[in-house]
Coordinates of C-alpha atoms in Angstrom, one line a residue:
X1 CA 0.0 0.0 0.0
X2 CA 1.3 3.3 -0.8
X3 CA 1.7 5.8 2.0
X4 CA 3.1 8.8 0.3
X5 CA 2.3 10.0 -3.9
X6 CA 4.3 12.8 -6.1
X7 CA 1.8 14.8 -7.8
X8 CA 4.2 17.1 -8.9
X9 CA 8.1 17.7 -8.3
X10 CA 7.1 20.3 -5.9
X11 CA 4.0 19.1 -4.3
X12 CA 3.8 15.6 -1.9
X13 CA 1.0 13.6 -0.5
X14 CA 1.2 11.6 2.7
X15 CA -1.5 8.7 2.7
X16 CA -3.0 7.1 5.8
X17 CA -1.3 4.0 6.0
X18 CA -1.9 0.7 8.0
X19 CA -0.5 1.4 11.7
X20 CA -2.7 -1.6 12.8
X21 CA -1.9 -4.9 10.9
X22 CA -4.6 -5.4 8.3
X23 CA -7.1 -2.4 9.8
X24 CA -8.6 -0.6 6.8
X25 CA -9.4 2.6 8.8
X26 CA -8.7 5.2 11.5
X27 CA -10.2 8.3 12.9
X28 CA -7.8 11.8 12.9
X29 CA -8.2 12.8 16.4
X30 CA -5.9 15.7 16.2
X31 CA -3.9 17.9 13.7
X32 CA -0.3 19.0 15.2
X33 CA 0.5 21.0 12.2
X34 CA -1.8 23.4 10.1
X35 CA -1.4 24.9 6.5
X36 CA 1.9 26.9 6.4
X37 CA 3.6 24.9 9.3
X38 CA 7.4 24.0 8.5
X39 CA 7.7 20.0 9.0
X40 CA 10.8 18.0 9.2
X41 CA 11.2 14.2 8.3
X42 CA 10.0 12.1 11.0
X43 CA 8.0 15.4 12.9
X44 CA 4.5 13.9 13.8
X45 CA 1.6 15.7 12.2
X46 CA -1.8 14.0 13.6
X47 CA -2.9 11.6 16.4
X48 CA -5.3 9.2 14.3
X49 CA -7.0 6.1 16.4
X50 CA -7.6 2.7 15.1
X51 CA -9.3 -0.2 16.1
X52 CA -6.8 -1.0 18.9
X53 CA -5.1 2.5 19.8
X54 CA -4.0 6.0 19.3
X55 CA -1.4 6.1 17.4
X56 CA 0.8 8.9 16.4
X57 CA 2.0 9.7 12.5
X58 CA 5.4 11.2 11.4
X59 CA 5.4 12.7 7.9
X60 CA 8.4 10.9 6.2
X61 CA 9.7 14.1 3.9
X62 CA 10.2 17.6 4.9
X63 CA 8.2 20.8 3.1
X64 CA 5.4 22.7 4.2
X65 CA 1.9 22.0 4.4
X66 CA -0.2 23.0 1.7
X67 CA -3.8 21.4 2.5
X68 CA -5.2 19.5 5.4
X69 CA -7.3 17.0 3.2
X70 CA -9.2 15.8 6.4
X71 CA -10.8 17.8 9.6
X72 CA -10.2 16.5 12.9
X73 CA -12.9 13.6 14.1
X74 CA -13.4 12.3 10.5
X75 CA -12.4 8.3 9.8
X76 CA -10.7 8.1 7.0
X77 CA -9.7 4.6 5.0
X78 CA -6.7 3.1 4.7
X79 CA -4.7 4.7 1.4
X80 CA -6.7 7.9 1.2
X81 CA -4.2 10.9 1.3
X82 CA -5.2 12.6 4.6
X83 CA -2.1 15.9 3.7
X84 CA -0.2 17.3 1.1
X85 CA 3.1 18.9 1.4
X86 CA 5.1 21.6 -0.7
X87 CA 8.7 20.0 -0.7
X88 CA 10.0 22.8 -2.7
X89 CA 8.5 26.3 -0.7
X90 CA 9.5 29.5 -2.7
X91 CA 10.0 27.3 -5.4
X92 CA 7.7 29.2 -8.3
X93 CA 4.4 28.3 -9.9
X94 CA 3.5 24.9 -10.1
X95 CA 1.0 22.2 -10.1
X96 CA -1.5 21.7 -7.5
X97 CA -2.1 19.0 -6.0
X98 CA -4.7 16.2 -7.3
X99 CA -7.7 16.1 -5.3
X100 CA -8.8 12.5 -4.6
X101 CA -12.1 12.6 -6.7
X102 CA -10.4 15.1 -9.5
X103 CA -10.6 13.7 -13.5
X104 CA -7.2 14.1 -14.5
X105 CA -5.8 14.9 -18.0
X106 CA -3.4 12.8 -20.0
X107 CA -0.7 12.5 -18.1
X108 CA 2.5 14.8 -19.1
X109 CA 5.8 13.8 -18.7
X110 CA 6.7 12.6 -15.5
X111 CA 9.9 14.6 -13.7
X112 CA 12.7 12.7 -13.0
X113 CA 12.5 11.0 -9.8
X114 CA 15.3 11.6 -6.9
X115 CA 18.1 9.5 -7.1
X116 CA 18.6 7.0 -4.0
X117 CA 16.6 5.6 -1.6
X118 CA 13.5 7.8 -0.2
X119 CA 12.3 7.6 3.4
X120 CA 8.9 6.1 4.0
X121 CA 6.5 6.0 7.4
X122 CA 9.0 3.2 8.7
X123 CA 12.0 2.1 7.6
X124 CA 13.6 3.4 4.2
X125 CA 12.8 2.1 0.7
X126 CA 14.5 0.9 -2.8
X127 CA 15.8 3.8 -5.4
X128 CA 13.0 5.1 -7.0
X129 CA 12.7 3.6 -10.6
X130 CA 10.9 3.1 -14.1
X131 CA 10.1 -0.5 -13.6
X132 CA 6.5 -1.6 -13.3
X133 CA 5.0 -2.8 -9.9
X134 CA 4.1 -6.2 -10.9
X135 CA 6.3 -7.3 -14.4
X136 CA 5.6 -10.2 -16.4
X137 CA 6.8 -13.5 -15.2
X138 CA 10.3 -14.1 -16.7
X139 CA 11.3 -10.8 -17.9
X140 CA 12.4 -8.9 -14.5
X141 CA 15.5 -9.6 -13.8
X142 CA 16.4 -10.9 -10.3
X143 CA 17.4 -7.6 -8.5
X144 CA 14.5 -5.7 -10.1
X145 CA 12.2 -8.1 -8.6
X146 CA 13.8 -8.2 -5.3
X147 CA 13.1 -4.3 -5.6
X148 CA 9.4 -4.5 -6.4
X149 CA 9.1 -6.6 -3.5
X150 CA 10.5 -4.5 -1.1
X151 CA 8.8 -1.1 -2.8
X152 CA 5.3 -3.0 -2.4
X153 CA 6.3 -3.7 1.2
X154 CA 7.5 -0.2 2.2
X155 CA 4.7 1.0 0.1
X156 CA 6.4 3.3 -2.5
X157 CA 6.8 1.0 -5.3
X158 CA 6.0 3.3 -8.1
X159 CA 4.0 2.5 -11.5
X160 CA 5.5 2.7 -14.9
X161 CA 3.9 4.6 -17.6
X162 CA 2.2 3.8 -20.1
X163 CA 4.5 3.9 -23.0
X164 CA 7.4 1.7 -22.4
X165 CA 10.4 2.7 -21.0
X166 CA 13.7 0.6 -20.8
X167 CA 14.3 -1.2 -17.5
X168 CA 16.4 -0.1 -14.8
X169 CA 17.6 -2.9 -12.4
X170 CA 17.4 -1.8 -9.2
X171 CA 19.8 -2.8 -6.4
X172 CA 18.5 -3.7 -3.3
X173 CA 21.3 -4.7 -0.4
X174 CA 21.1 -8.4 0.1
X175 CA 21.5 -7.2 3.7
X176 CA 17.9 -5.6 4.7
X177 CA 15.4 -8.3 5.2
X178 CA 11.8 -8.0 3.3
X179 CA 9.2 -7.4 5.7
X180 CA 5.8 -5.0 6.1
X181 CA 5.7 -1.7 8.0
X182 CA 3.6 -3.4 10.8
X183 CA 6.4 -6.2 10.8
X184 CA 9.1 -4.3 11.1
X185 CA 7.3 -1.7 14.2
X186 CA 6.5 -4.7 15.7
X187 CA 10.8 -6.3 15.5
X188 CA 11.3 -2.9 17.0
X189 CA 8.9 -2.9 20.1
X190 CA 10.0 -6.6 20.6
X191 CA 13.6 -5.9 20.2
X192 CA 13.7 -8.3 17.5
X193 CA 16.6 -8.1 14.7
X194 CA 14.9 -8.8 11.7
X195 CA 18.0 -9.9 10.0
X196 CA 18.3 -13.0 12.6
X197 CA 14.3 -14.0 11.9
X198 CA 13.6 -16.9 9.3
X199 CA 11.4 -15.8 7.1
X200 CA 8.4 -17.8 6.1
X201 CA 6.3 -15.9 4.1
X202 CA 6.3 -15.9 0.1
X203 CA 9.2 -15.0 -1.4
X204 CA 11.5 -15.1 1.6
X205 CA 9.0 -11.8 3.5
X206 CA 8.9 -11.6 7.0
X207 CA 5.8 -12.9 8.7
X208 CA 4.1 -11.3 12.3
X209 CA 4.5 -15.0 13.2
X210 CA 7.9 -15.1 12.3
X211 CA 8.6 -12.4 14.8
X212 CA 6.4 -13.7 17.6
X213 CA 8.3 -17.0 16.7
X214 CA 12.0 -15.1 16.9
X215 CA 10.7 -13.6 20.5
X216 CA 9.6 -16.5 22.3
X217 CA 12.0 -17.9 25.0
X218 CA 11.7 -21.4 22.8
X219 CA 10.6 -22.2 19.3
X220 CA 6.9 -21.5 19.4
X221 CA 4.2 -21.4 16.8
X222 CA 2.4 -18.2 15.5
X223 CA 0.9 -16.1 18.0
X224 CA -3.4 -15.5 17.3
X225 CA -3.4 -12.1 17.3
X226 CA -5.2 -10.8 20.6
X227 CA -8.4 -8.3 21.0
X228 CA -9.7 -7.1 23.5
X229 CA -11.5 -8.9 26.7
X230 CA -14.4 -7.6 28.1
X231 CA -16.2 -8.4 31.7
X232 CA -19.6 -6.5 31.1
X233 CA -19.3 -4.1 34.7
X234 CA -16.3 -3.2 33.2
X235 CA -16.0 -1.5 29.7
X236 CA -15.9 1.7 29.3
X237 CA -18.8 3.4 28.0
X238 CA -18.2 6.3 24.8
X239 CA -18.4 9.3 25.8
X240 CA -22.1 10.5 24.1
X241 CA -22.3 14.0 22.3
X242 CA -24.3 16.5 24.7
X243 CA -28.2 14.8 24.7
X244 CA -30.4 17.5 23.2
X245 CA -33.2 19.1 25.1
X246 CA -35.4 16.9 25.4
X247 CA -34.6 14.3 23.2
X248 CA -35.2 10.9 24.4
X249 CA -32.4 8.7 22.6
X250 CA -28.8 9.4 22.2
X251 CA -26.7 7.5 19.0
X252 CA -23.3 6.9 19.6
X253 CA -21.1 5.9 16.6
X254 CA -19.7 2.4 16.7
X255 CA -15.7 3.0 15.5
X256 CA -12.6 3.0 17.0
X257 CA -11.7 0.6 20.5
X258 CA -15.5 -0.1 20.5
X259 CA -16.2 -0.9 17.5
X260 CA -13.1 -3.8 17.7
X261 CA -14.7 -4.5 21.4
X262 CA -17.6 -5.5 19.7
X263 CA -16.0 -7.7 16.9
X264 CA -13.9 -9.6 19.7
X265 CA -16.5 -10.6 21.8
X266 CA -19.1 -11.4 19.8
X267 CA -16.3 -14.0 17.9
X268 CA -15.4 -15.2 21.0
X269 CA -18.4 -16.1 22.3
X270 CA -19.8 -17.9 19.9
X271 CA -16.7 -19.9 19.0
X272 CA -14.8 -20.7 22.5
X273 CA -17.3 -22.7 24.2
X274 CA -16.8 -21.0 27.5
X275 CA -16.9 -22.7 31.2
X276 CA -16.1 -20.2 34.3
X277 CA -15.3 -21.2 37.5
X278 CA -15.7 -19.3 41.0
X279 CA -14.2 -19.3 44.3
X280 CA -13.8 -17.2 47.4
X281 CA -11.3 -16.9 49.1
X282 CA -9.7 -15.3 52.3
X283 CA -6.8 -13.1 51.4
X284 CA -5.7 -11.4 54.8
X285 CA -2.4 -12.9 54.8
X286 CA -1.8 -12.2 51.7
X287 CA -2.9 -8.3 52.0
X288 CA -0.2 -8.0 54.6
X289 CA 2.6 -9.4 52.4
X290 CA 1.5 -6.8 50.3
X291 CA 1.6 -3.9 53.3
X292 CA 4.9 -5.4 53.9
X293 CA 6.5 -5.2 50.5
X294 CA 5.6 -1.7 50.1
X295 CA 8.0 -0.9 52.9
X296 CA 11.0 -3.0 51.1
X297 CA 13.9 -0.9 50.0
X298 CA 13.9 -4.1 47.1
X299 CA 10.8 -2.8 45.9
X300 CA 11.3 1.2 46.3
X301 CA 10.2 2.6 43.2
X302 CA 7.6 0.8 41.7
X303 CA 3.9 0.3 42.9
X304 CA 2.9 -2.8 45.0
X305 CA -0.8 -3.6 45.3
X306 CA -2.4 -6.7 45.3
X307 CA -3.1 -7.2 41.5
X308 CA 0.6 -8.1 41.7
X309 CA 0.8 -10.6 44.1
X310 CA -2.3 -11.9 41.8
X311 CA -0.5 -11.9 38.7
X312 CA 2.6 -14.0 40.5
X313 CA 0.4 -16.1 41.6
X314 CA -1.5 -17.1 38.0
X315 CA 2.0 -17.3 36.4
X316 CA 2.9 -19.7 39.9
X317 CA -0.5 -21.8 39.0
X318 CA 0.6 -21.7 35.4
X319 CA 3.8 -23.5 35.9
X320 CA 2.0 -25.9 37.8
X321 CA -0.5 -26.5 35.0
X322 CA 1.4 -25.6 31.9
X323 CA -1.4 -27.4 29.4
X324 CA -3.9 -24.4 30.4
X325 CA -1.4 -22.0 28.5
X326 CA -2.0 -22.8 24.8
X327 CA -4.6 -21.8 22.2
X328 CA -6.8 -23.8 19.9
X329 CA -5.8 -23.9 15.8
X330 CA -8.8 -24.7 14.4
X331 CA -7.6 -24.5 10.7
X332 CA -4.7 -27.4 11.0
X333 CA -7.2 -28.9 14.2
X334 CA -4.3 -28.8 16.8
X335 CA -3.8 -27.4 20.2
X336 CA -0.8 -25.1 20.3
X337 CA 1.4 -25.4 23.7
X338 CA 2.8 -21.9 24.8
X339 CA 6.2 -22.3 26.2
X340 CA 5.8 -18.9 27.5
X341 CA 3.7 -16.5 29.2
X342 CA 2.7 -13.2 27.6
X343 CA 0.0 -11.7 30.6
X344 CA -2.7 -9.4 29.5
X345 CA -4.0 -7.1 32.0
X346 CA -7.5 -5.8 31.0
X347 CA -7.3 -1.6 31.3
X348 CA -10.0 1.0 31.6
X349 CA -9.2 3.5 29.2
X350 CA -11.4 7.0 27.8
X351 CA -11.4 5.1 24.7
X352 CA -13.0 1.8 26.3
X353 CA -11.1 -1.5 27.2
X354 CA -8.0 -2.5 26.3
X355 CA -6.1 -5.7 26.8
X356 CA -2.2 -4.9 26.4
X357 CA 0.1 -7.8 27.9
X358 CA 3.2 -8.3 29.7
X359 CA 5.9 -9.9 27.3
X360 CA 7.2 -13.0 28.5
X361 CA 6.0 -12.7 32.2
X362 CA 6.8 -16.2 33.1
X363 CA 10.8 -15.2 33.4
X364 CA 10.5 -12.1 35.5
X365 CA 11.2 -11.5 39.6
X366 CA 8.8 -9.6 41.6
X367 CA 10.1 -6.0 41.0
X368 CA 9.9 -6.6 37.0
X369 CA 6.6 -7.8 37.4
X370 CA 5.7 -4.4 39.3
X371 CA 7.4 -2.2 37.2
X372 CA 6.0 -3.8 34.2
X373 CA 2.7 -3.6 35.6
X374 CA 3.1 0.2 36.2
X375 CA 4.5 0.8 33.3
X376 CA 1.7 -1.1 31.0
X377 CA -1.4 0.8 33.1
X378 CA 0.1 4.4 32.8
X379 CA 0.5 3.9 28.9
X380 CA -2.8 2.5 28.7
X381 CA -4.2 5.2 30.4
X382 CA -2.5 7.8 28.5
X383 CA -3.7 6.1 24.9
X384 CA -0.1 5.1 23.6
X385 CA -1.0 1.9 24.0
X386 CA 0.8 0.2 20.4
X387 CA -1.1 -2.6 18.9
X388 CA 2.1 -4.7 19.1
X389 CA 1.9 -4.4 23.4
X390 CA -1.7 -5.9 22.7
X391 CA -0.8 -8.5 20.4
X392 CA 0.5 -12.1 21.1
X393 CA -1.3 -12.5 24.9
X394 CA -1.9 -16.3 26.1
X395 CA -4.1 -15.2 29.4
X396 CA -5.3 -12.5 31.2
X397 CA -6.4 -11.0 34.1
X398 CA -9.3 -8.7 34.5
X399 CA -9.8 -6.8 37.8
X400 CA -13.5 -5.7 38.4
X401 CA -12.7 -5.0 42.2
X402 CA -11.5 -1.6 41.7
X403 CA -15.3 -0.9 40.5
X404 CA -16.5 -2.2 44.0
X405 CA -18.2 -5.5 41.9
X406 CA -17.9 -9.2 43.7
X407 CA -16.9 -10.8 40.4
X408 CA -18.1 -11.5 36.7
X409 CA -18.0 -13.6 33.8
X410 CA -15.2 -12.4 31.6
X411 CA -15.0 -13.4 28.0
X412 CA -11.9 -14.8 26.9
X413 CA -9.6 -12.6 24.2
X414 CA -9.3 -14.6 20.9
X415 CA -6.7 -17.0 20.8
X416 CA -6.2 -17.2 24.0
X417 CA -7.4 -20.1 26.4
X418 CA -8.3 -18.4 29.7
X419 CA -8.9 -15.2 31.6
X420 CA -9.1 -14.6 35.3
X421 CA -11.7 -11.9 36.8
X422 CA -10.8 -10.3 40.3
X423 CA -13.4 -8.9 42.8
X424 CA -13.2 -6.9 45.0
X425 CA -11.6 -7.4 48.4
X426 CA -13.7 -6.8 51.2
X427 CA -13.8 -7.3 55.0
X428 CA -16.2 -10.3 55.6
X429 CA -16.9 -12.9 58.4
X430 CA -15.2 -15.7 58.0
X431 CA -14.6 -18.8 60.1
X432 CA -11.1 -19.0 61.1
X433 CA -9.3 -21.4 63.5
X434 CA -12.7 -22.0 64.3
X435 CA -13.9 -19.0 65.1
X436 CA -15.9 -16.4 63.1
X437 CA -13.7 -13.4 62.5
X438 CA -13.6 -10.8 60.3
X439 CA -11.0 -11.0 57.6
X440 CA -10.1 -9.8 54.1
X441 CA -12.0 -11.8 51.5
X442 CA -12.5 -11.7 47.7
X443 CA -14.1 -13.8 44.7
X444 CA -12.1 -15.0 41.6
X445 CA -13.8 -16.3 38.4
X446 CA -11.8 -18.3 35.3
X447 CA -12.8 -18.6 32.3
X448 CA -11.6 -20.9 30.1
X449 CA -12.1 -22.5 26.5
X450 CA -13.7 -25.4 27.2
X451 CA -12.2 -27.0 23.7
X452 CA -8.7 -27.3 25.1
X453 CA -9.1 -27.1 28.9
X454 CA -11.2 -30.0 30.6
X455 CA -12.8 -29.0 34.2
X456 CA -10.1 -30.9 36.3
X457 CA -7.5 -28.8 35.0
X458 CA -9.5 -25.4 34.6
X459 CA -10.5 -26.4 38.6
X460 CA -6.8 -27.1 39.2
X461 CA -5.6 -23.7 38.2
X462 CA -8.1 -21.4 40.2
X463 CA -7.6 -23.8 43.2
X464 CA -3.7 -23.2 43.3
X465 CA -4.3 -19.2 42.4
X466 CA -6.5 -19.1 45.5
X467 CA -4.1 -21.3 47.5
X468 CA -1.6 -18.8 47.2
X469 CA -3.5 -15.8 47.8
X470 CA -4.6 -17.5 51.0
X471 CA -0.9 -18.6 52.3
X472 CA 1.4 -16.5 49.8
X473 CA 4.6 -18.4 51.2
X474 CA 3.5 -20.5 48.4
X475 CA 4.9 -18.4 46.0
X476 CA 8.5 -19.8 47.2
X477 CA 7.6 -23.3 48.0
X478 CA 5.7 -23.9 44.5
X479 CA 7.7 -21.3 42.4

């Protein structure tokens, strides 16, 4: 898909490109920049939101704008052009830009394109050339092909015209790997090299997979790409436009987080056949493990509360019970193992609910766990929330206590196998060392896809999470 067009040597148009992994739209939240503003390559010049986040777009050329095609709060699809840019300010009288609907005369002479390779939205491109997208089978020669694939890729490639020109074999270093935009953002937030990842795709490109495959602790199959969990006291309700007087119905567009909140859970529920479990449990002792952590110099610096000593305790009950981490394949009919954990942690946003996940959770002491925790809420709060953090999870946890609710039924994310709800953690009679006293007691749900966990071992899993809630020196006995 192409991201940026030439309409002229002296006008550029940036194109909204595909920040999501296969999304075909986004909404322009806000405009940094207005017409006349100076921008610099890699300056970001709008805030757009997809189907999973805000994300932030940098214009890949410098200039200055010349039209804003798109006012703030429209959705705009995936390869419309959303601004143009003058490249060449001062530079003289010259062509304005096409607008997208405009009938265009035939074509004059196209200027000659700028030598070398031209920055794109991520990553750089192959040297602009004359050479078709797509050429005939058998008549490209090997390093112009290479090229089209990597131009498609980057989306730049650019389109011969119509009367024939002589081809110019473009050199692409056997050094950069082939792989999308998405791809390649997602190498980067994984800290994945994309020159040490196998490829799988078609013609040697670099599959999502292949980078989920490159991060996991062991060889792992692909990842199902996650979407957001929901327990219904929960998600976050749109903010409405201001009712009118006396109006009796208010209609809220379905876009954006909610409109992918929707998609997920209606697929999820009727295709994981869904089994939850309860149990309550007293967690006083475990309350003042977290009282006393708070005052360790170990832990200074990051937030202890008792979603983390929750979280351990899942990954604890996890080791103990490894075949409840996998997912179900229903196109080869197999039941893929996860040799790791990847946690989600279901987050209340403006925007509605989220579900981004701790990478790899499994491996990491206490303090990690905390400051990953922290760090994963405030970005989710704030809306820079990247669909790569929300992509790849194998279970999560969902905290309805913080609303002041006993417990729910959480749905489970696509792909992955269960999801553990958390209520809230109240002081209740309870009979201890036979006596009724009051102690700290809460409620924990599982859910869990009933095609690839039996009862026993769904039953097995809450049982040891609530064990160690109620006697937390299990965490070192069982770790």
């Amino acid at each position: 898909m192409t991201t940026m067009t030439e309409t002229s040597a002296r006008f550029r148009e940036f194109k909204m490109p595909d920040v999501g992994e296969g999304l075909t739209e986004a909404e322009i939240l806000k405009w940094y920049v207005q017409p006349g503003d100076t921008v610099t390559d890699g300056q970001v010049v709008c805030e757009v939101e997809t189907a999973k986040a805000a994300v932030e777009l940098p214009i890949p050329f410098d200039g200055v704008v010349h039209e804003l095609r798109f006012p703030e709060g429209t959705t705009v699809d995936v390869g419309q052009v959303i601004i143009a840019v003058d490249v060449v300010p001062g530079g003289g009288e010259a062509a304005e830009p096409v607008a997208p609907a405009a009938a265009e005369p035939e074509p004059a002479a196209e200027p000659e394109a700028p030598k070398g390779r031209q920055p794109v939205l991520v990553g750089y491109g192959v040297a602009e050339s004359s050479t078709k997208r797509r050429a005939r089978k058998g008549t490209e020669p090997p390093a112009a092909a290479a090229a089209a694939i990597q131009g498609e890729l980057n989306g730049h490639a650019t389109v011969a015209a119509d009367v024939p020109a002589p081809t110019v074999a473009t050199v692409v270093p056997e050094s950069r790997p082939l792989a999308k935009p998405p791809v390649r953002k997602l190498a980067k937030d994984l800290g994945i090299d994309l020159a040490t990842v196998t490829p799988t795709g078609p013609g040697g490109i670099i599959t999502r997979e292949d980078v989920h495959a490159a991060a996991a602790p062991v060889p792992a199959p692909a990842s199902v790409p996650t979407a957001p969990a929901a327990v219904a006291e929960a998600v976050a309700v749109p903010v409405a436009a201001a009712p009118v007087p006396g109006a009796r119905e208010t209609r809220i567009p379905v876009k954006g987080v909610r409109k992918a909140i929707a998609q997920a859970m209606v697929g999820s529920a009727f295709t994981a056949p869904h089994v939850t479990e309860f149990v309550t449990v007293d967690v006083t002792r475990m309350m003042k493990l977290v009282a006393e952590l708070k005052e360790d110099k170990d832990m200074a610096g990051v937030r202890v509360n008792p979603l983390l000593i929750i979280a351990k305790a899942l990954l604890v009950a996890i080791k103990r019970n490894p075949e409840v981490n996998a997912a179900w394949d229903e196109a080869n009919q197999e039941i893929v193992q996860k040799h790791y954990v990847n946690l989600g942690i279901a987050a209340a946003t403006p925007r509605g609910l989220i579900v981004p996940n701790i990478k790899d959770a499994h491996g990491k002491t206490l303090p990690q766990l905390a400051a990953a925790l922290g760090e994963l809420v405030t970005t989710a709060r704030e809306g820079k929330t990247s669909p790569a953090a929300m992509a790849g999870g194998t279970v999560t946890i969902t905290n309805v206590g913080v609303f002041g609710v006993d417990t729910g039924t959480p749905i489970l994310n696509p792909g992955e196998s269960a999801i553990l709800a958390v209520g809230a953690i109240k002081l209740q009679p309870w009979v201890h060392k036979g006596k009724v006293k009051p102690r700290q007691v809460t409620t924990l749900a599982l859910s869990f896809d009933h095609r690839l966990v039996d009862g026993e071992l769904g039953s097995k899993v809450l049982a040891d999470v609530a064990a160690i809630l109620e006697q937390p020196k299990r965490l070192i006995t069982w770790a």
